[in-house]
Amino acid sequence: MSTQQQHLQHQPGAAAARAALALPYRYVDTHFIDGQWVASTGSARNDVTDPATGLVWGSVADGTTEDLEKAVDAARTAFDSGPWPRLSPSQRAAVLLRVADQIEARSTELSLTNTLENGSPVSETKGAAANAASIFRYFASLAPLLESEDVRPFPNGLGESLVRRDPVGVCGLIAPWNFPINLMVIKLAPALLAGCTVVMKPASPTPLSFRIIMDGLAAAGVPAGVANLVTGSGRLGDALVRHPKINKVAFTGSTPVGRKIAAACGELLRPVTLELGGKSSALVLPDADLGAMGDTLIRSCMRNTGQTCYISTRILAPSQRYDEVVDLVTSTIAAAPQGDPLDPATVFGPSATASQYRTVLEYIESGRAEGARATTGGSKARLGGDLDAGYFVAPTVFADVLPGMRISREEIFGPVVSILRYNGIDEGIALANNTEFGLGGIVFGADTVAAQTAAERMDTGSVGINFFASNHAAPFGGRNDSGLGTEYGPEGLAAYLSYKSIHRR
Ligand code: NDP
């Protein structure tokens, strides 16, 4: 019996365990507008489903156009005449530091709510609050950069220009469901430090966890109207993107929706940051230490049950070590426990939604139909008890994958990795770059100079050597179909600034 199967046998009473959890929000009908929870003007509700059991455990208001108007008006007024944009960056940073403390104090409820919304194991979500707090603290540390005076002489001696970094205005922030807390926070924290005001829309499957962050913002003293949250469908997101009183849009999600948003913002000449899909490669060099690769493999190639934009789901192995790489990847993934995401030992949870579950299973079928060989997984996972109704796909490794196969080209967003073969470094690099995307990537290799040279040849926004992690201080963004613009770092802050040059004699 594999470790996975042994783990799966001990999952009794999952539904009862969930009902007993003390969570601040389950069934709610309010939006956060102008500093308070305000009842929705409509009666429609959207269910919140636990992907581990398929059970509905909450619901939120399906926001109306009127709700959105109120939220945008509150943000507009707070920007045009409220205190926030008029505080100094250091004063705003002091509030951001208090927000970080408030988030950390809510760590357990954030983790459990997130896990129940999207099935991310608690081994993943227990770090969400600390990570969100650390993002707020990082952007708070950039206040001196905003405060430093930037005076530039005219090259022809005519005088000098004072370059001001003004907040860009009212921002519409739209997040996806895979990391519902942090993918909103990486937009919110720089926007707030810059002096912007915001209206946020979380994804429909994950509308509850960010409410806890809103309580943290209020407790930290973020003034009314500065940060507003409305729940609702993609239709509401579209209305937010196009709203005439919005000055900037930031979005993380799928490439097709990103294209629509880019088109709308193009028409409106509205600045936009888009963090979209990926199909990144892990390039294994012939001298790679496979033991060390095994230690980081799941985090780098299948993090969050494969629902992470930057993970390297295409593993490129040199011909001479192909079988060794297939054995390592197969045994590492087969040994990682899949089960109830509330169990701290669980590594692989369910897919986040029923539709994502179906999509992943269709990709597995397409892999088989195109001739790839599943060395582990390759089907639904049968977990027993209440989890039988959950959206579990057995973590799957495909060997003998060819570059043209759909599983090699398209973002699956599930627990599926493909292993391709290459001959010689030039073919390896060419394979890594043979994609429409360009978000993440890894090079595994013992000779760090050769690994760095290979990393430099990869056409991607971020690449790690022998591991992958995003660094709050370094720009993160995609090339090609993976997006436009950057988040994190001073570059991520610049996305919320509008520059003004004041020329003087
Ligand atoms: P979407 O791109 O549809 O959703 C992301 C966010 O955009 C959600 O808040 C969604 O709201 C909102 N939205 C949907 N339509 C519009 C619109 N026209 N205008 C403005 N906002 C809109 O992602 P899906 O949930 O459909 O996931 C599909 C695929 O996207 C995944 O399989 C994966 O490949 C990719 N993806 C990539 C992510 C990444 O991190 N880069 C994250 C999530 C998904 P609502 O939820 O209410 O529809």
Short mmCIF file of C-alpha atoms in Angstrom, two decimals, residues 107-274:
data_model
loop_
_atom_site.label_atom_id
_atom_site.label_comp_id
_atom_site.label_asym_id
_atom_site.label_seq_id
_atom_site.Cartn_x
_atom_site.Cartn_y
_atom_site.Cartn_z
CA SER A 107 -3.73 33.82 11.20
CA THR A 108 -5.78 30.78 12.24
CA GLU A 109 -9.12 32.02 10.99
CA LEU A 110 -7.52 33.13 7.72
CA SER A 111 -5.91 29.73 7.23
CA LEU A 112 -9.07 27.72 7.97
CA THR A 113 -11.36 29.95 5.89
CA ASN A 114 -8.95 29.81 2.95
CA THR A 115 -8.68 26.01 3.23
CA LEU A 116 -12.44 25.55 3.31
CA GLU A 117 -12.92 27.87 0.33
CA ASN A 118 -10.42 26.43 -2.10
CA GLY A 119 -9.12 23.19 -0.60
CA SER A 120 -5.53 24.40 -0.23
CA PRO A 121 -4.07 22.22 2.52
CA VAL A 122 -3.49 23.90 5.89
CA SER A 123 0.18 23.04 5.39
CA GLU A 124 -0.04 25.73 2.68
CA THR A 125 -2.57 28.19 4.17
CA LYS A 126 -1.05 28.32 7.64
CA GLY A 127 1.64 30.57 6.14
CA ALA A 128 -0.78 32.87 4.31
CA ALA A 129 -1.15 35.42 7.12
CA ALA A 130 2.58 35.60 7.79
CA ASN A 131 3.24 36.06 4.09
CA ALA A 132 0.56 38.75 3.74
CA ALA A 133 1.95 40.55 6.80
CA SER A 134 5.42 40.36 5.37
CA ILE A 135 4.22 41.92 2.09
CA PHE A 136 2.68 44.85 4.02
CA ARG A 137 5.91 45.28 6.00
CA TYR A 138 8.03 45.15 2.85
CA PHE A 139 6.02 47.88 1.13
CA ALA A 140 6.02 49.95 4.36
CA SER A 141 9.81 49.81 4.16
CA LEU A 142 9.68 51.58 0.78
CA ALA A 143 8.24 54.82 2.26
CA PRO A 144 11.67 56.55 2.25
CA LEU A 145 11.92 55.85 -1.48
CA LEU A 146 8.68 57.80 -2.03
CA GLU A 147 9.84 60.58 0.26
CA SER A 148 13.27 61.10 -1.25
CA GLU A 149 13.36 64.29 -3.31
CA ASP A 150 14.08 63.65 -6.96
CA VAL A 151 15.43 66.78 -8.64
CA ARG A 152 16.94 66.44 -12.12
CA PRO A 153 18.86 69.23 -13.85
CA PHE A 154 18.06 70.00 -17.49
CA PRO A 155 20.97 68.65 -19.59
CA ASN A 156 21.06 72.00 -21.45
CA GLY A 157 21.29 74.03 -18.24
CA LEU A 158 17.84 75.65 -18.54
CA GLY A 159 16.89 74.79 -14.96
CA GLU A 160 15.75 71.73 -13.05
CA SER A 161 12.74 69.42 -12.77
CA LEU A 162 11.19 68.17 -9.57
CA VAL A 163 9.88 64.65 -10.28
CA ARG A 164 6.86 63.91 -8.09
CA ARG A 165 5.50 60.43 -7.51
CA ASP A 166 1.76 60.92 -7.09
CA PRO A 167 -0.69 58.10 -6.37
CA VAL A 168 -2.33 56.95 -9.61
CA GLY A 169 -5.84 57.24 -8.16
CA VAL A 170 -8.70 54.83 -7.52
CA CYS A 171 -7.69 51.26 -8.34
CA GLY A 172 -9.82 48.23 -9.22
CA LEU A 173 -8.15 45.06 -7.91
CA ILE A 174 -9.32 41.60 -9.04
CA ALA A 175 -7.93 38.39 -7.55
CA PRO A 176 -8.26 34.69 -8.43
CA TRP A 177 -9.11 31.74 -6.19
CA ASN A 178 -5.80 29.87 -5.93
CA PHE A 179 -4.18 32.20 -3.36
CA PRO A 180 -7.12 34.45 -2.46
CA ILE A 181 -5.30 36.34 0.31
CA ASN A 182 -1.85 36.97 -1.07
CA LEU A 183 -2.72 37.64 -4.69
CA MET A 184 -4.94 40.50 -3.48
CA VAL A 185 -2.44 41.70 -0.87
CA ILE A 186 0.36 42.06 -3.45
CA LYS A 187 -1.88 44.62 -5.17
CA LEU A 188 -3.39 46.24 -2.07
CA ALA A 189 -0.18 46.88 -0.08
CA PRO A 190 1.68 48.89 -2.77
CA ALA A 191 -1.54 50.69 -3.75
CA LEU A 192 -2.06 51.81 -0.15
CA LEU A 193 1.54 52.87 0.36
CA ALA A 194 1.37 54.93 -2.85
CA GLY A 195 -1.70 56.77 -1.47
CA CYS A 196 -4.28 55.18 -3.75
CA THR A 197 -7.75 54.06 -2.74
CA VAL A 198 -9.17 50.75 -3.95
CA VAL A 199 -12.21 48.65 -4.77
CA MET A 200 -11.49 44.93 -4.61
CA LYS A 201 -13.34 41.95 -6.05
CA PRO A 202 -12.29 38.47 -4.93
CA ALA A 203 -12.99 35.38 -7.05
CA SER A 204 -16.42 33.75 -6.69
CA PRO A 205 -15.13 30.47 -5.19
CA THR A 206 -13.14 32.36 -2.49
CA PRO A 207 -15.11 35.41 -1.32
CA LEU A 208 -14.84 34.94 2.47
CA SER A 209 -11.20 34.94 3.50
CA PHE A 210 -10.51 38.51 2.39
CA ARG A 211 -13.33 39.74 4.62
CA ILE A 212 -11.06 38.87 7.54
CA ILE A 213 -8.34 41.08 6.03
CA MET A 214 -10.89 43.93 5.75
CA ASP A 215 -11.52 43.67 9.49
CA GLY A 216 -7.77 43.87 10.01
CA LEU A 217 -7.53 47.01 7.85
CA ALA A 218 -10.32 48.69 9.82
CA ALA A 219 -8.78 47.74 13.18
CA ALA A 220 -5.43 49.13 12.02
CA GLY A 221 -6.99 52.53 11.29
CA VAL A 222 -7.20 52.57 7.49
CA PRO A 223 -9.64 55.47 6.97
CA ALA A 224 -13.19 54.87 5.69
CA GLY A 225 -13.48 54.62 1.91
CA VAL A 226 -9.80 53.84 1.29
CA ALA A 227 -10.27 50.07 0.90
CA ASN A 228 -13.60 48.65 -0.25
CA LEU A 229 -14.59 45.05 -1.00
CA VAL A 230 -17.49 43.85 -3.13
CA THR A 231 -18.32 40.21 -3.83
CA GLY A 232 -19.90 38.99 -7.03
CA SER A 233 -19.32 37.32 -10.34
CA GLY A 234 -16.95 38.07 -13.20
CA ARG A 235 -19.68 40.39 -14.54
CA LEU A 236 -19.07 42.65 -11.54
CA GLY A 237 -15.32 42.44 -12.24
CA ASP A 238 -15.96 43.59 -15.80
CA ALA A 239 -18.05 46.54 -14.56
CA LEU A 240 -15.25 47.47 -12.15
CA VAL A 241 -12.61 47.38 -14.91
CA ARG A 242 -14.71 49.69 -17.13
CA HIS A 243 -16.02 52.01 -14.44
CA PRO A 244 -15.43 55.66 -15.44
CA LYS A 245 -14.23 56.63 -11.95
CA ILE A 246 -11.46 54.00 -11.84
CA ASN A 247 -7.90 55.11 -12.73
CA LYS A 248 -6.01 51.80 -12.73
CA VAL A 249 -6.70 48.07 -12.86
CA ALA A 250 -4.67 45.17 -11.48
CA PHE A 251 -5.71 41.59 -12.19
CA THR A 252 -4.44 38.07 -11.59
CA GLY A 253 -6.18 35.18 -13.35
CA SER A 254 -6.52 33.43 -16.66
CA THR A 255 -4.98 34.63 -19.91
CA PRO A 256 -8.36 34.78 -21.77
CA VAL A 257 -9.91 37.06 -19.12
CA GLY A 258 -6.65 39.03 -18.97
CA ARG A 259 -6.91 39.68 -22.71
CA LYS A 260 -10.46 41.00 -22.31
CA ILE A 261 -9.37 43.30 -19.51
CA ALA A 262 -6.38 44.48 -21.56
CA ALA A 263 -8.70 45.27 -24.48
CA ALA A 264 -11.09 47.23 -22.24
CA CYS A 265 -8.22 49.13 -20.62
CA GLY A 266 -6.64 49.78 -24.02
CA GLU A 267 -9.84 51.38 -25.24
CA LEU A 268 -10.04 53.47 -22.06
CA LEU A 269 -6.28 54.27 -22.02
CA ARG A 270 -6.29 52.98 -18.44
CA PRO A 271 -3.10 51.59 -16.91
CA VAL A 272 -3.35 47.89 -16.13
CA THR A 273 -1.20 45.20 -14.52
CA LEU A 274 -1.96 41.63 -15.61
#
